[in-house]
Amino acid sequence: MTKRVHRRKAVAALAVGFAAATLGMSFTSAAGAAPDAGSADAVPANLKLIRTKTSLLGKHLWYQQTFKGLPVVNGYYAKHLDKSGKVLEVADGRDAVPDSLDVTVKVPAATATKSANTLVSARAARNRIAAPNKSVTPTPSATEGAAQLAVVGGPHARLVWNVTSRSTEGVTRSLVDAKNGVVVDSKVISHNVDGKGSVFDPNPVVSQKNENLADEDDKNQNELFVAQKNVILRNLDGSGKLNGPYVNIKEAKGGVAESKSHTFVYQRANDKFEQVMAYYQVNQTQEYIHSLGFTEVNNESQDFAINTFDGDNSFYDPSIDMITMGEGGVDDGEDAEVIWHEYGHAIQDDIVPGFGESLEAGSIGEGFGDYWAVSMSIPVSKGYDLPCVMDWDATSYTSGPKHCLRRTDTGKTTDDISGSVHDDGEIWSNALWDIHKALGRNKANKVILQGTFFYAPDTTFADAARVTVQSARLLYGKATADQVTAAFKARKIL
Ligand SMILES: [Ca+2]
Ligand SMILES: [Ca+2]
Ligand SMILES: [Ca+2]
Ligand SMILES: [Ca+2]
Ligand SMILES: [Zn+2]
């Protein structure tokens, strides 16, 4: 292998017209330190060693080009050494940066992050409209951002904030001019992929119409195996884990599931099965929410901890925005209705900061979670006892013949208020269920989600009902609002 020095590719890989060749420009920042590739130690000035790899033939040293201590975007330098330390090859991908470039920041990081996220959100929204029928549903709103100061070299050298955002497009890198705030480049650096999975949908009791199934301590059973359904896991971020724009399996008993081929097929005795359930069922519910036109209903990669709690309970923790699925009795993650109930809490906490500050608000939280579980179950339940909540999980703690943790058709009214959020939630869920029956699934869910945007954190039944009626009126007119009013009157809420 002969020793060669590769010069920089002629065009920088930036999208916004940085087309001029950098060939022939001097590396003023590296003045007096011409590459001496012949010596293993010598490298040009202003390089920072960022990685050393060992291969069969030797070592590979990777450097980040820097300017006044800041990374130069896409500016690299690599030195490949044989086992004796002799240089085999050098790759020089540095961009010229004029010494005169001023690195004083004019635009704060927060402003740059906001500009980048706004642009990413708008682009995601446009893409969604352009391709409404694609199975992968890109959706708007970049929700996270971290800004790092950097320098772009080449003919349009400038100081930039390098902003990493996460949106339904995936992970995006945007470069924002730190002098004037203009977003000069923005591109997706991750890849969304489809994976394969196997799930219960919504749960075995409903899909098999069999109230006699039993947990048997998480044992694989033929009756439960046939209840599994092969599905496509959409919107995976390509990391090989169950992560995407709507779901992030963050912690899990036995470790998070990983598959390079994005194949997540397990039987229910494997603790990873519940991870797949959470990913699939939450992705489904977010795609549904987006299909209704809502772009900011917990539109983020919701954190989950799966099977990390050994009690027979699951919970949403608003302080860290995390849903924990317990493994007591039937693993809670085996029943999509438990997942959707908890996700209902995450939805409300996202729309109304600090939601649930009063007894009635807490009851609305529980009632909405139950209603949401029932409503999400409808497309896959073939009409089987729809108002029954958590039919499979409840086999562990109800004697039967029917197994329901709660129902959305109890007939309770405010005369039955008991002071317990779960019991009183049945008043609220019954009202929502009646709205559902009156308006149909999509129209009802639009009205109910829209109404939530007007809730106060410590709302009362009556106030929450009032803004739901108002939402129905503004979206659909008086006749629809009257139907919603009737549903709340039947529960003596209005
Ligand atoms: Ca299980
Ligand atoms: Ca959230
Ligand atoms: Ca359980
Ligand atoms: Ca059910
Ligand atoms: Zn709850």
XYZ file of C-alpha atoms and ligand atoms in Angstrom:
499
model
C 0.000 0.000 0.000
C 1.492 3.285 -1.008
C 1.398 6.419 1.012
C -1.031 8.952 -0.340
C -2.560 12.182 0.821
C -6.164 12.718 -0.076
C -7.293 16.266 -0.426
C -10.654 17.469 0.591
C -13.626 16.643 -1.604
C -14.302 19.665 -3.759
C -17.768 20.542 -2.454
C -18.771 20.733 1.156
C -21.767 18.545 1.955
C -24.010 21.399 2.914
C -27.333 21.920 1.265
C -27.489 25.672 1.018
C -25.327 26.629 -1.898
C -21.894 26.136 -0.441
C -20.899 25.079 -3.892
C -17.581 26.792 -4.393
C -14.625 24.511 -4.441
C -12.452 24.653 -1.417
C -9.517 23.389 -3.384
C -6.743 25.900 -3.442
C -7.843 27.831 -0.427
C -5.236 28.024 2.199
C -5.704 26.538 5.610
C -4.839 29.760 7.319
C -5.735 28.362 10.679
C -3.204 25.649 10.127
C -0.537 27.991 8.804
C 2.985 26.755 9.125
C 1.868 23.225 9.841
C 1.612 21.590 6.473
C 0.612 17.960 6.784
C 3.619 15.834 7.400
C 2.086 12.495 6.768
C 5.399 10.755 6.912
C 5.641 10.905 10.665
C 3.210 9.025 12.834
C 3.103 11.749 15.448
C 2.879 14.791 13.259
C -0.513 16.116 12.333
C -1.505 19.619 11.225
C -2.452 22.154 13.862
C -5.982 22.559 15.167
C -6.974 18.923 15.175
C -8.527 17.078 18.051
C -8.195 13.310 18.283
C -11.736 11.955 18.591
C -11.404 8.235 17.919
C -8.793 5.512 17.654
C -9.755 2.223 16.026
C -7.719 -0.959 15.742
C -8.093 -3.227 12.700
C -6.240 -6.270 11.382
C -3.650 -4.082 9.711
C -3.075 -1.459 12.357
C -4.536 1.684 13.855
C -6.829 4.371 12.507
C -6.724 7.793 14.102
C -9.625 10.147 13.521
C -9.409 13.860 14.195
C -11.974 16.624 14.335
C -10.829 19.828 12.667
C -11.146 22.790 15.027
C -10.999 26.547 14.719
C -10.277 28.591 17.824
C -11.290 25.535 19.809
C -14.626 25.050 18.040
C -15.395 22.027 15.853
C -15.464 22.698 12.115
C -18.597 21.058 10.706
C -17.666 18.066 8.514
C -13.986 18.928 8.859
C -12.080 15.708 9.393
C -8.594 14.298 9.223
C -7.677 10.647 9.483
C -4.380 8.892 9.734
C -4.055 5.156 9.091
C -1.030 3.429 10.586
C 0.300 -0.056 10.197
C 1.207 -2.205 13.187
C 4.688 -0.709 13.349
C 3.235 2.801 13.455
C 4.167 3.656 9.896
C 1.649 5.848 8.066
C -0.186 3.910 5.377
C -2.628 6.566 4.353
C -3.929 9.986 5.297
C -7.365 11.360 4.553
C -7.577 15.122 4.811
C -11.125 16.452 4.895
C -10.434 19.852 6.379
C -12.225 22.967 5.209
C -10.416 26.267 4.982
C -11.445 28.803 7.585
C -10.153 32.385 7.337
C -8.231 33.471 10.407
C -10.301 36.619 10.426
C -13.513 34.731 11.193
C -15.022 36.263 14.302
C -16.331 33.714 16.796
C -18.324 36.097 18.961
C -21.884 34.841 19.397
C -24.707 37.258 18.569
C -27.674 34.876 18.681
C -28.291 32.940 21.899
C -28.433 29.135 21.817
C -32.089 29.084 22.856
C -33.086 31.328 19.950
C -31.142 29.198 17.487
C -32.728 26.035 18.871
C -36.167 27.522 18.516
C -35.537 28.580 14.897
C -34.238 25.130 14.024
C -37.161 23.361 15.681
C -39.669 25.653 13.974
C -38.182 24.865 10.583
C -38.067 21.132 11.270
C -41.662 21.175 12.505
C -42.898 23.006 9.427
C -41.076 20.650 7.104
C -42.428 17.596 8.912
C -45.944 19.015 8.565
C -45.476 19.622 4.830
C -44.136 16.115 4.299
C -47.116 14.698 6.060
C -49.561 16.502 3.786
C -47.579 15.476 0.733
C -47.731 11.809 1.636
C -50.868 11.199 3.671
C -51.229 7.597 2.640
C -47.762 6.373 3.365
C -47.535 3.847 6.131
C -44.807 5.892 7.736
C -46.531 9.006 8.976
C -44.068 11.836 9.448
C -45.534 14.386 11.780
C -44.658 17.856 12.901
C -43.082 19.485 15.865
C -39.511 19.047 16.873
C -39.496 18.669 20.613
C -35.943 18.383 21.779
C -32.921 20.364 20.935
C -29.328 20.732 21.980
C -27.200 23.495 20.501
C -23.441 23.333 20.098
C -21.296 26.143 18.827
C -19.360 25.251 15.671
C -17.726 26.698 12.594
C -18.555 26.070 8.949
C -15.515 26.283 6.695
C -15.214 26.877 2.992
C -16.193 29.914 0.931
C -19.150 30.724 3.184
C -17.293 30.275 6.421
C -19.328 31.275 9.421
C -20.016 30.688 13.076
C -23.046 28.444 13.634
C -25.090 26.760 16.286
C -25.281 23.062 15.492
C -28.750 22.083 16.712
C -29.818 18.465 17.067
C -33.595 18.079 17.172
C -35.810 15.103 17.448
C -39.093 15.153 15.577
C -41.267 12.750 13.708
C -38.801 13.125 10.841
C -36.255 11.454 13.064
C -33.089 13.103 14.298
C -32.291 16.338 12.503
C -29.115 18.409 12.402
C -29.623 22.093 11.714
C -26.956 24.761 11.360
C -28.065 28.203 12.506
C -25.885 31.251 11.780
C -24.815 32.485 15.222
C -24.506 36.065 13.945
C -27.862 36.572 12.223
C -29.998 33.604 13.299
C -30.599 32.289 9.770
C -30.952 28.515 9.473
C -28.356 27.741 6.781
C -28.785 23.979 6.668
C -31.111 21.369 8.110
C -31.149 17.694 7.367
C -32.350 14.417 8.786
C -29.422 12.337 10.015
C -31.370 9.287 11.198
C -33.410 6.792 9.229
C -36.915 5.630 10.028
C -37.471 1.978 9.333
C -40.250 -0.546 9.633
C -39.718 -3.564 11.840
C -41.569 -6.772 12.559
C -43.252 -7.607 15.823
C -45.794 -9.859 17.465
C -48.454 -8.530 19.829
C -51.807 -9.053 21.506
C -54.358 -6.667 20.008
C -55.893 -5.371 22.178
C -55.618 -8.397 24.500
C -56.228 -12.176 24.343
C -59.598 -12.139 26.131
C -61.048 -9.792 23.528
C -59.312 -11.124 20.416
C -60.164 -14.742 21.308
C -63.509 -13.844 22.916
C -62.514 -16.100 25.781
C -63.050 -15.113 29.413
C -61.447 -18.348 30.653
C -57.863 -17.564 29.733
C -55.519 -17.319 32.697
C -52.056 -15.917 33.305
C -50.487 -19.055 34.846
C -47.530 -16.996 35.920
C -46.589 -15.710 32.483
C -46.351 -19.201 31.014
C -46.428 -19.709 27.256
C -49.715 -21.417 26.364
C -51.152 -22.513 23.044
C -54.328 -20.475 23.575
C -52.230 -17.378 24.098
C -49.818 -18.134 21.279
C -52.691 -18.161 18.799
C -53.807 -14.813 20.201
C -50.532 -13.262 19.002
C -50.679 -11.269 15.831
C -47.787 -10.379 13.542
C -47.550 -6.654 12.922
C -45.359 -4.061 11.258
C -43.587 -1.800 13.750
C -43.609 1.555 11.993
C -41.424 4.613 12.580
C -38.516 2.821 14.253
C -35.525 5.151 14.316
C -33.128 2.598 12.879
C -31.084 2.244 16.064
C -32.044 -1.419 16.394
C -34.016 -0.613 19.536
C -37.707 0.007 20.070
C -37.390 3.756 19.709
C -39.213 6.123 17.445
C -40.849 9.517 17.320
C -43.646 8.488 19.675
C -42.169 5.792 21.890
C -38.886 5.271 23.653
C -38.473 2.018 25.560
C -36.048 3.484 28.018
C -35.791 0.900 30.769
C -36.859 -2.710 30.898
C -36.453 -5.709 33.123
C -33.852 -7.916 31.463
C -32.648 -5.043 29.264
C -34.179 -3.250 26.321
C -34.914 -5.305 23.218
C -32.420 -4.933 20.405
C -32.450 -6.320 16.887
C -30.217 -5.229 14.029
C -32.783 -6.561 11.564
C -35.608 -4.830 13.453
C -37.326 -8.131 14.164
C -39.010 -8.171 17.561
C -40.979 -11.401 17.624
C -41.291 -12.968 21.083
C -43.795 -15.063 22.988
C -45.475 -13.648 26.055
C -43.217 -15.421 28.565
C -40.314 -13.364 27.225
C -40.215 -10.013 29.042
C -39.400 -8.316 25.758
C -42.899 -9.112 24.511
C -44.308 -6.284 26.648
C -41.773 -3.854 25.203
C -43.069 -4.623 21.725
C -46.633 -4.144 22.963
C -45.866 -0.680 24.305
C -44.042 0.367 21.153
C -46.688 -0.919 18.763
C -49.783 0.203 20.644
C -48.521 3.708 21.376
C -47.288 4.202 17.828
C -50.740 3.121 16.660
C -52.488 5.562 18.952
C -50.279 8.482 17.888
C -50.811 7.733 14.211
C -54.534 7.796 14.969
C -54.249 11.111 16.834
C -52.390 12.611 13.888
C -55.029 11.296 11.485
C -57.538 13.392 13.445
C -55.446 16.470 12.673
C -53.798 16.983 16.076
C -50.067 17.587 15.819
C -49.239 18.437 19.408
C -50.892 15.834 21.583
C -47.926 14.330 23.443
C -46.136 14.431 20.112
C -42.847 13.183 21.442
C -40.993 9.979 22.087
C -42.779 8.950 25.286
C -40.480 7.209 27.745
C -41.522 3.780 29.032
C -40.136 1.500 31.727
C -41.365 -2.058 31.125
C -41.781 -4.741 33.787
C -39.636 -2.726 36.186
C -42.307 -2.652 38.907
C -43.349 -5.944 40.452
C -46.674 -4.774 41.854
C -49.888 -5.241 39.889
C -50.048 -1.635 38.817
C -48.769 0.752 36.215
C -48.334 4.476 36.479
C -47.483 7.688 34.736
C -44.934 9.844 36.557
C -45.330 13.481 35.434
C -42.126 14.569 37.196
C -40.027 12.605 34.705
C -42.661 12.102 31.977
C -42.332 8.324 32.187
C -44.836 5.481 32.027
C -43.943 2.439 34.115
C -45.690 -0.834 33.311
C -45.888 -3.261 36.206
C -45.634 -7.043 35.991
C -47.913 -8.138 38.829
C -50.589 -10.682 37.844
C -50.887 -10.596 34.074
C -48.002 -8.396 32.950
C -49.710 -5.035 32.446
C -47.938 -4.625 29.120
C -49.786 -7.684 27.767
C -53.033 -5.729 27.782
C -53.051 -2.796 25.369
C -55.856 -1.261 27.379
C -53.514 -0.778 30.335
C -50.939 0.840 28.034
C -53.561 3.134 26.504
C -54.942 4.062 29.915
C -51.507 5.175 31.121
C -50.865 6.914 27.832
C -54.094 8.837 28.466
C -52.451 10.333 31.559
C -49.394 11.288 29.489
C -51.675 12.944 26.913
C -53.430 15.066 29.509
C -50.220 16.022 31.276
C -48.747 17.089 27.947
C -51.719 19.254 26.975
C -52.344 20.744 30.424
C -49.207 21.272 32.516
C -49.775 19.881 35.995
C -53.146 18.360 35.160
C -55.016 16.564 37.919
C -54.659 19.051 40.755
C -58.111 18.431 42.204
C -60.244 15.414 43.004
C -62.510 15.964 40.022
C -59.552 16.642 37.708
C -57.991 13.422 38.988
C -61.231 11.578 38.287
C -61.313 13.063 34.784
C -57.776 11.721 34.361
C -58.824 8.195 35.286
C -62.059 8.407 33.317
C -60.318 9.689 30.216
C -57.667 6.933 30.459
C -60.367 4.269 30.609
C -62.310 5.881 27.797
C -59.179 6.202 25.665
C -58.400 2.508 26.192
C -61.911 1.541 25.149
C -61.919 3.876 22.155
C -58.521 2.620 20.938
C -59.728 -0.974 21.268
C -62.711 -0.539 18.992
C -61.007 -1.141 15.613
C -59.586 -4.475 16.816
C -62.333 -5.716 19.156
C -65.019 -6.837 16.706
C -67.612 -5.379 19.044
C -66.712 -7.686 21.947
C -67.983 -6.029 25.157
C -66.452 -2.684 24.264
C -67.110 -0.829 27.568
C -65.106 -3.414 29.549
C -61.731 -1.944 30.536
C -58.594 -4.152 30.738
C -60.329 -7.479 30.124
C -57.097 -9.497 30.202
C -55.232 -7.823 33.029
C -58.401 -8.104 35.124
C -58.392 -11.918 34.939
C -55.804 -11.786 37.749
C -58.061 -10.000 40.223
C -61.698 -10.515 39.205
C -63.589 -13.744 39.725
C -65.570 -13.679 36.500
C -67.361 -14.823 34.528
C -66.645 -11.314 33.113
C -63.299 -9.662 33.766
C -63.206 -5.876 33.736
C -61.179 -3.585 35.969
C -63.790 -0.928 35.337
C -66.441 -0.126 32.756
C -67.453 2.930 30.779
C -71.185 2.123 30.953
C -71.890 1.852 34.690
C -74.684 4.417 34.608
C -73.091 6.298 37.512
C -73.918 9.981 37.943
C -72.547 12.689 40.189
C -74.976 11.360 42.818
C -72.538 8.453 43.135
C -69.413 10.540 43.837
C -67.299 8.588 46.325
C -64.135 10.652 46.605
C -61.933 8.046 44.914
C -60.543 9.068 41.533
C -60.871 5.616 39.978
C -64.483 5.116 41.063
C -65.517 8.651 40.171
C -63.671 8.326 36.890
C -66.490 5.985 35.834
C -68.866 8.951 35.880
C -66.649 10.824 33.465
C -65.792 7.838 31.231
C -69.496 7.069 30.898
C -70.113 10.612 29.657
C -67.317 10.303 27.100
C -68.591 6.892 26.041
C -72.061 8.348 25.443
C -70.503 11.150 23.371
C -68.709 8.443 21.408
C -71.975 6.607 20.764
C -73.727 9.809 19.749
C -71.077 11.281 17.447
C -69.087 8.273 16.271
C -65.459 7.529 17.087
C -63.492 10.135 15.143
C -65.831 13.050 15.708
C -66.109 12.258 19.420
C -62.360 11.984 19.845
C -61.782 15.267 18.041
C -64.237 16.985 20.369
C -62.827 15.329 23.503
C -59.162 16.009 22.672
C -59.940 19.553 21.594
C -61.845 20.147 24.831
C -58.820 18.982 26.828
C -56.796 21.937 25.523
C -59.137 24.221 27.499
C -58.938 22.334 30.811
C -57.507 23.956 33.916
C -55.125 21.763 35.975
C -57.662 21.808 38.823
C -60.774 21.726 36.674
C -64.146 20.514 37.880
C -66.408 18.050 36.069
C -68.717 20.941 35.155
C -65.961 23.198 33.794
C -64.379 20.411 31.762
C -67.808 19.498 30.405
C -68.513 23.115 29.505
C -65.311 23.507 27.437
C -65.978 20.163 25.751
C -69.430 21.372 24.700
C -67.888 24.635 23.536
C -65.337 22.723 21.471
C -68.127 20.695 19.870
C -69.975 23.893 19.004
C -66.918 25.564 17.470
C -65.885 22.465 15.521
C -69.292 21.163 14.414
C -72.084 23.564 15.366
C -75.020 23.669 17.710
C -76.638 20.318 16.967
C -73.451 18.454 17.856
C -72.918 20.624 20.932
C -76.435 19.691 22.064
C -75.624 15.985 21.772
C -72.541 16.510 23.925
C -74.541 18.505 26.463
C -77.058 15.674 26.674
C -74.300 13.186 27.486
C -73.054 15.308 30.366
C -76.610 15.982 31.606
C -77.260 12.246 31.757
C -74.380 12.002 34.266
C -75.694 15.067 36.154
C -72.415 16.806 35.356
C -74.229 19.719 33.672
Ca -45.446 -11.557 29.639
Ca -44.899 12.854 27.373
Ca -51.209 -6.899 35.941
Ca -61.802 -3.966 26.561
Zn -54.833 5.899 35.879
